[in-house]
CSV table of C-alpha atoms and ligand atoms in Angstrom, one decimal:
chain,number,residue,atom,x,y,z
A,117,MET,CA,6.7,26.4,7.3
A,118,GLY,CA,10.0,26.4,6.0
A,119,ILE,CA,10.7,22.7,6.5
A,120,ALA,CA,7.4,22.0,4.8
A,121,THR,CA,7.9,24.4,2.0
A,122,SER,CA,11.2,22.8,1.2
A,123,ASN,CA,9.6,19.3,1.1
A,124,LEU,CA,7.2,20.1,-1.2
A,125,THR,CA,9.4,22.2,-3.2
A,126,LEU,CA,12.0,19.1,-3.4
A,127,ALA,CA,9.4,16.5,-4.4
A,128,GLN,CA,8.0,18.9,-6.8
A,129,GLU,CA,11.5,19.5,-8.4
A,130,LYS,CA,12.0,15.7,-8.8
A,131,LEU,CA,8.5,14.7,-10.5
A,132,ARG,CA,6.9,15.7,-14.0
A,133,VAL,CA,3.5,14.7,-14.1
A,134,ALA,CA,2.7,13.9,-10.5
A,135,ALA,CA,3.8,17.6,-9.5
A,136,PRO,CA,0.3,19.1,-9.8
A,137,TYR,CA,-1.1,16.4,-7.4
A,138,LEU,CA,1.6,17.2,-4.3
A,139,ILE,CA,0.2,18.8,-1.6
A,140,GLU,CA,1.2,20.0,2.0
A,141,GLN,CA,-0.3,17.6,5.2
A,142,THR,CA,-1.7,20.3,7.9
A,143,TRP,CA,-1.4,18.0,10.6
A,144,ALA,CA,-2.2,20.5,13.1
A,145,ASP,CA,-6.0,20.7,11.3
A,146,TYR,CA,-6.8,17.3,12.3
A,147,THR,CA,-9.7,17.6,14.9
A,148,PRO,CA,-9.4,15.5,18.3
A,149,GLN,CA,-12.5,13.8,16.6
A,150,GLN,CA,-10.4,12.3,13.9
A,151,HIS,CA,-7.6,11.6,16.2
A,152,ALA,CA,-10.1,9.2,18.2
A,153,ILE,CA,-11.4,7.8,14.8
A,154,TRP,CA,-7.9,6.9,13.9
A,155,ALA,CA,-7.4,5.2,17.4
A,156,GLU,CA,-10.6,3.4,17.1
A,157,LEU,CA,-9.6,2.1,13.6
A,158,VAL,CA,-6.1,1.0,14.6
A,159,SER,CA,-7.2,-0.5,17.9
A,160,ARG,CA,-10.0,-2.3,15.8
A,161,ARG,CA,-7.5,-3.9,13.7
A,162,MET,CA,-4.4,-4.8,15.9
A,163,PRO,CA,-5.6,-7.6,17.8
A,164,GLN,CA,-6.1,-9.8,14.6
A,165,LEU,CA,-3.0,-8.2,12.8
A,166,GLN,CA,-0.7,-9.1,15.9
A,167,GLU,CA,-1.7,-12.6,14.8
A,168,HIS,CA,-2.1,-12.8,11.5
A,169,ALA,CA,-0.2,-10.0,9.8
A,170,CYS,CA,3.3,-11.1,8.4
A,171,ARG,CA,6.2,-10.0,10.8
A,172,GLU,CA,7.5,-7.4,8.2
A,173,TYR,CA,4.4,-5.6,8.7
A,174,LEU,CA,4.6,-5.6,12.2
A,175,GLU,CA,8.1,-4.4,12.3
A,176,GLY,CA,7.5,-1.7,9.9
A,177,PHE,CA,4.6,-0.2,12.0
A,178,LYS,CA,7.2,0.3,14.7
A,179,GLN,CA,10.0,1.3,12.6
A,180,ILE,CA,8.1,4.3,11.0
A,181,GLY,CA,6.6,5.4,14.3
A,182,LEU,CA,3.0,4.9,13.8
A,183,GLN,CA,1.1,5.9,16.8
A,184,GLU,CA,-2.1,4.0,17.8
A,185,ASN,CA,-3.8,7.2,19.4
A,186,GLN,CA,-2.9,9.6,16.9
A,187,LEU,CA,-2.9,10.5,13.1
A,188,PRO,CA,0.3,10.3,11.6
A,189,ASP,CA,2.4,13.2,10.2
A,190,LEU,CA,3.6,12.2,7.2
A,191,LYS,CA,6.9,14.3,7.4
A,192,ALA,CA,7.7,12.3,10.9
A,193,VAL,CA,6.7,9.1,8.9
A,194,SER,CA,9.3,9.9,6.0
A,195,ALA,CA,11.8,11.1,8.4
A,196,LEU,CA,12.3,7.6,9.8
A,197,LEU,CA,11.6,5.6,6.6
A,198,GLN,CA,13.9,7.1,4.3
A,199,PRO,CA,17.0,6.4,6.1
A,200,ARG,CA,15.9,2.9,6.0
A,201,THR,CA,14.9,2.3,2.5
A,202,GLY,CA,14.7,5.5,0.5
A,203,TRP,CA,10.8,5.7,0.6
A,204,GLN,CA,8.8,8.6,1.6
A,205,SER,CA,5.1,9.0,2.6
A,206,THR,CA,4.3,12.0,0.3
A,207,PRO,CA,0.9,13.7,0.6
A,208,VAL,CA,-1.3,13.9,-2.6
A,209,SER,CA,-4.6,15.6,-3.1
A,210,GLY,CA,-6.4,12.4,-4.3
A,211,PHE,CA,-6.9,9.6,-6.8
A,212,LEU,CA,-3.7,9.9,-9.3
A,213,PRO,CA,-3.7,9.1,-12.8
A,214,ALA,CA,-1.7,6.3,-13.6
A,215,ASP,CA,1.3,7.8,-15.1
A,216,ALA,CA,1.7,10.2,-12.1
A,217,PHE,CA,1.2,7.2,-9.8
A,218,PHE,CA,3.9,5.0,-11.5
A,219,GLU,CA,6.0,8.2,-11.4
A,220,MET,CA,6.0,8.4,-7.9
A,221,LEU,CA,6.6,4.8,-7.1
A,222,ALA,CA,9.7,5.0,-9.6
A,223,ALA,CA,11.0,7.8,-7.3
A,224,ARG,CA,10.3,5.9,-4.0
A,225,MET,CA,7.5,8.2,-3.1
A,226,PHE,CA,4.4,6.7,-1.9
A,227,PRO,CA,1.2,8.7,-3.0
A,228,THR,CA,-0.5,9.2,0.2
A,229,THR,CA,-4.3,10.8,0.9
A,230,THR,CA,-4.3,13.1,3.8
A,231,TRP,CA,-8.2,13.0,4.2
A,232,LEU,CA,-9.6,10.5,6.9
A,233,ARG,CA,-13.1,8.7,6.5
A,234,SER,CA,-15.8,9.5,8.9
A,235,ARG,CA,-17.2,7.6,11.4
A,236,ASP,CA,-20.3,6.6,9.1
A,237,SER,CA,-17.7,4.5,6.8
A,238,MET,CA,-15.6,2.6,9.4
A,239,GLU,CA,-15.2,-0.2,7.5
A,240,TYR,CA,-15.2,0.5,3.8
A,241,THR,CA,-14.4,3.6,1.8
A,242,PRO,CA,-14.4,3.4,-2.2
A,243,GLU,CA,-11.4,5.5,-2.4
A,244,PRO,CA,-8.4,5.1,-0.2
A,245,ASP,CA,-8.0,7.5,2.9
A,246,ILE,CA,-5.0,8.2,5.1
A,247,PHE,CA,-5.9,5.2,7.0
A,248,HIS,CA,-5.6,2.6,4.2
A,249,ASP,CA,-2.6,4.4,2.6
A,250,VAL,CA,-0.4,4.9,5.8
A,251,PHE,CA,-1.8,2.1,8.4
A,252,GLY,CA,-2.3,-0.4,5.3
A,253,HIS,CA,0.6,0.3,2.9
A,254,VAL,CA,3.6,2.3,4.3
A,255,PRO,CA,5.0,-0.2,7.2
A,256,MET,CA,5.8,-2.6,4.2
A,257,HIS,CA,8.0,0.2,2.7
A,258,ALA,CA,10.4,-0.4,5.6
A,259,HIS,CA,11.2,-3.9,4.5
A,260,PRO,CA,14.2,-3.6,1.9
A,261,VAL,CA,13.3,-6.0,-0.3
A,262,PHE,CA,9.4,-5.0,-0.6
A,263,ALA,CA,11.0,-1.4,-1.1
A,264,ASP,CA,13.1,-2.5,-4.1
A,265,PHE,CA,10.0,-4.4,-5.5
A,266,LEU,CA,7.8,-1.5,-5.4
A,267,GLU,CA,10.4,0.8,-7.1
A,268,SER,CA,11.1,-1.7,-9.7
A,269,TYR,CA,7.3,-2.2,-10.2
A,270,GLY,CA,6.7,1.7,-10.8
A,271,LYS,CA,9.6,2.0,-13.0
A,272,ILE,CA,8.3,-1.0,-15.2
A,273,CYS,CA,5.0,0.3,-15.2
A,274,ALA,CA,6.2,3.9,-16.3
A,275,ARG,CA,7.4,2.6,-19.3
A,276,LEU,CA,4.5,0.2,-20.5
A,277,THR,CA,2.2,1.8,-23.2
A,278,ASP,CA,-0.3,-0.9,-23.9
A,279,PRO,CA,-3.3,-0.9,-22.4
A,280,GLN,CA,-3.4,-4.7,-21.9
A,281,ASP,CA,-0.1,-4.7,-20.2
A,282,LEU,CA,-0.8,-2.1,-18.0
A,283,GLU,CA,-4.1,-3.9,-17.2
A,284,ARG,CA,-1.9,-7.1,-16.5
A,285,MET,CA,0.4,-5.3,-14.2
A,286,GLY,CA,-2.7,-3.8,-12.6
A,287,ARG,CA,-3.7,-7.4,-11.4
A,288,LEU,CA,-0.1,-7.8,-10.1
A,289,PHE,CA,-0.4,-5.1,-7.8
A,290,TRP,CA,-3.7,-6.2,-6.7
A,291,PHE,CA,-3.0,-9.6,-5.8
A,292,THR,CA,0.3,-8.6,-3.9
A,293,VAL,CA,0.4,-4.9,-2.6
A,294,GLU,CA,-3.5,-4.8,-1.9
A,295,PHE,CA,-4.4,-8.2,-1.4
A,296,GLY,CA,-1.3,-10.1,-0.8
A,297,LEU,CA,-0.9,-13.1,1.4
A,298,ILE,CA,2.4,-15.1,2.6
A,299,ARG,CA,3.1,-18.2,4.3
A,300,GLN,CA,5.1,-17.5,7.4
A,301,ASP,CA,5.5,-20.1,10.4
A,302,GLY,CA,3.5,-22.5,8.7
A,303,ALA,CA,0.3,-20.1,8.6
A,304,ILE,CA,-1.2,-17.8,5.9
A,305,LYS,CA,-0.1,-14.0,7.1
A,306,VAL,CA,-1.6,-11.1,5.4
A,307,TYR,CA,0.6,-8.1,4.1
A,308,GLY,CA,-1.6,-6.5,1.5
A,309,SER,CA,-2.9,-3.3,2.4
A,310,GLY,CA,-6.7,-4.2,1.7
A,311,LEU,CA,-6.5,-6.8,4.1
A,312,ILE,CA,-4.5,-4.8,6.7
A,313,SER,CA,-7.0,-2.1,6.9
A,314,SER,CA,-10.1,-3.8,6.2
A,315,HIS,CA,-11.3,-5.8,9.2
A,316,GLY,CA,-14.4,-7.6,7.7
A,317,GLU,CA,-12.4,-8.6,4.4
A,318,CYS,CA,-9.4,-9.9,6.5
A,319,THR,CA,-11.8,-11.8,8.9
A,320,ARG,CA,-13.4,-13.5,6.0
A,321,VAL,CA,-10.0,-14.5,4.1
A,322,LEU,CA,-8.8,-16.1,7.5
A,323,ALA,CA,-11.8,-18.0,8.2
A,324,GLY,CA,-11.4,-19.5,4.7
A,325,GLY,CA,-14.0,-17.4,2.9
A,326,CYS,CA,-11.7,-17.2,-0.5
A,327,GLU,CA,-9.6,-19.7,-2.4
A,328,VAL,CA,-5.8,-19.1,-1.7
A,329,LYS,CA,-3.7,-20.3,-4.4
A,330,ASP,CA,0.3,-20.5,-4.7
A,331,PHE,CA,1.6,-17.5,-6.2
A,332,ASN,CA,2.0,-17.8,-9.8
A,333,LEU,CA,3.0,-14.9,-12.2
A,334,ASP,CA,1.0,-16.1,-15.2
A,335,ALA,CA,-2.1,-16.9,-13.1
A,336,VAL,CA,-2.0,-13.6,-11.4
A,337,LEU,CA,-1.5,-11.7,-14.6
A,338,ASN,CA,-4.5,-13.2,-16.1
A,339,GLN,CA,-6.5,-13.2,-12.8
A,340,GLU,CA,-9.7,-10.6,-13.2
A,341,PHE,CA,-10.8,-8.7,-10.3
A,342,GLN,CA,-13.5,-6.4,-9.3
A,343,THR,CA,-12.3,-3.5,-6.8
A,344,SER,CA,-15.8,-3.0,-5.4
A,345,GLU,CA,-16.5,-6.8,-4.5
A,346,MET,CA,-15.1,-9.2,-1.8
A,347,GLN,CA,-12.3,-11.3,-3.3
A,348,ALA,CA,-13.1,-15.0,-4.6
A,349,VAL,CA,-9.3,-16.0,-4.9
A,350,LEU,CA,-6.2,-14.7,-3.5
A,351,TYR,CA,-2.4,-15.8,-4.0
A,352,ALA,CA,0.4,-16.5,-1.2
A,353,VAL,CA,3.8,-15.9,-1.7
A,354,GLU,CA,6.5,-17.6,0.1
A,355,SER,CA,8.7,-14.6,0.4
A,356,PHE,CA,9.2,-11.3,-0.8
A,357,ASP,CA,11.8,-11.9,-3.0
A,358,GLN,CA,9.4,-13.8,-4.9
A,359,ILE,CA,7.5,-11.0,-6.0
A,360,TYR,CA,10.7,-9.0,-6.8
A,361,GLU,CA,11.5,-11.7,-8.9
A,362,ALA,CA,8.2,-12.2,-10.5
A,363,THR,CA,7.8,-8.4,-11.3
A,364,LYS,CA,11.4,-8.6,-13.2
A,365,GLN,CA,9.8,-11.6,-15.2
A,366,ALA,CA,6.7,-9.8,-16.1
A,367,GLU,CA,9.0,-6.8,-17.7
A,368,GLN,CA,10.4,-9.5,-20.0
A,369,ARG,CA,6.8,-11.0,-20.9
A,370,LEU,CA,5.3,-7.5,-21.2
A,371,GLY,CA,6.1,-4.4,-23.8
B,623,FE2,FE1,-4.1,0.6,-1.7
């Protein structure tokens, strides 16, 4: 109790608009059935990811101590992640308004939901759950360049006020953090959490079911998307430096 309370208090002291959304994760409350759902989700994704996820994701997965057979304890994840890149996986109550979300990214705290999907929705949940957030997102935060990029993205967006600028930056997030692809070892690899955590969509993309374009900042900023539909076009970067640089360029063009 002492440590958990001080973690929450420390986070609350650092944040202003996001503070009301912070919660504790009570790891002991997860049931054996929920750990079994996590284990099944992980075992369904891992064979494909071993072959088709980028190497930074697979390294990050090990570095932050994710377990295949039990749900992650976010304090333990953060304890391994924070010394590497300064990022934490911070429990929140649910969907955050944009300003709270950006404030947390700027502080290197990834807003992380603690609920887990039920057995009825193994493939898709309309809102992110802990599988999407931790399995899908957090391993990439162990990579120094990606870690810098994501903080920088949060800081830039936190300063924007024009809704059109925010919509364009939302597209940059979507086509990198959520659905990003990278060329590695002569192949297309996945790093976006929406692909990492969704077997159906990832399989479709790897099978050539969507157009893959070279990453281009202007193209991405102008590319509309539907969150509830399969993606028609995605963008592949050559390196994570490319999205870090693109984010800085975007700042100069917007606002
Ligand atoms: Fe996500």
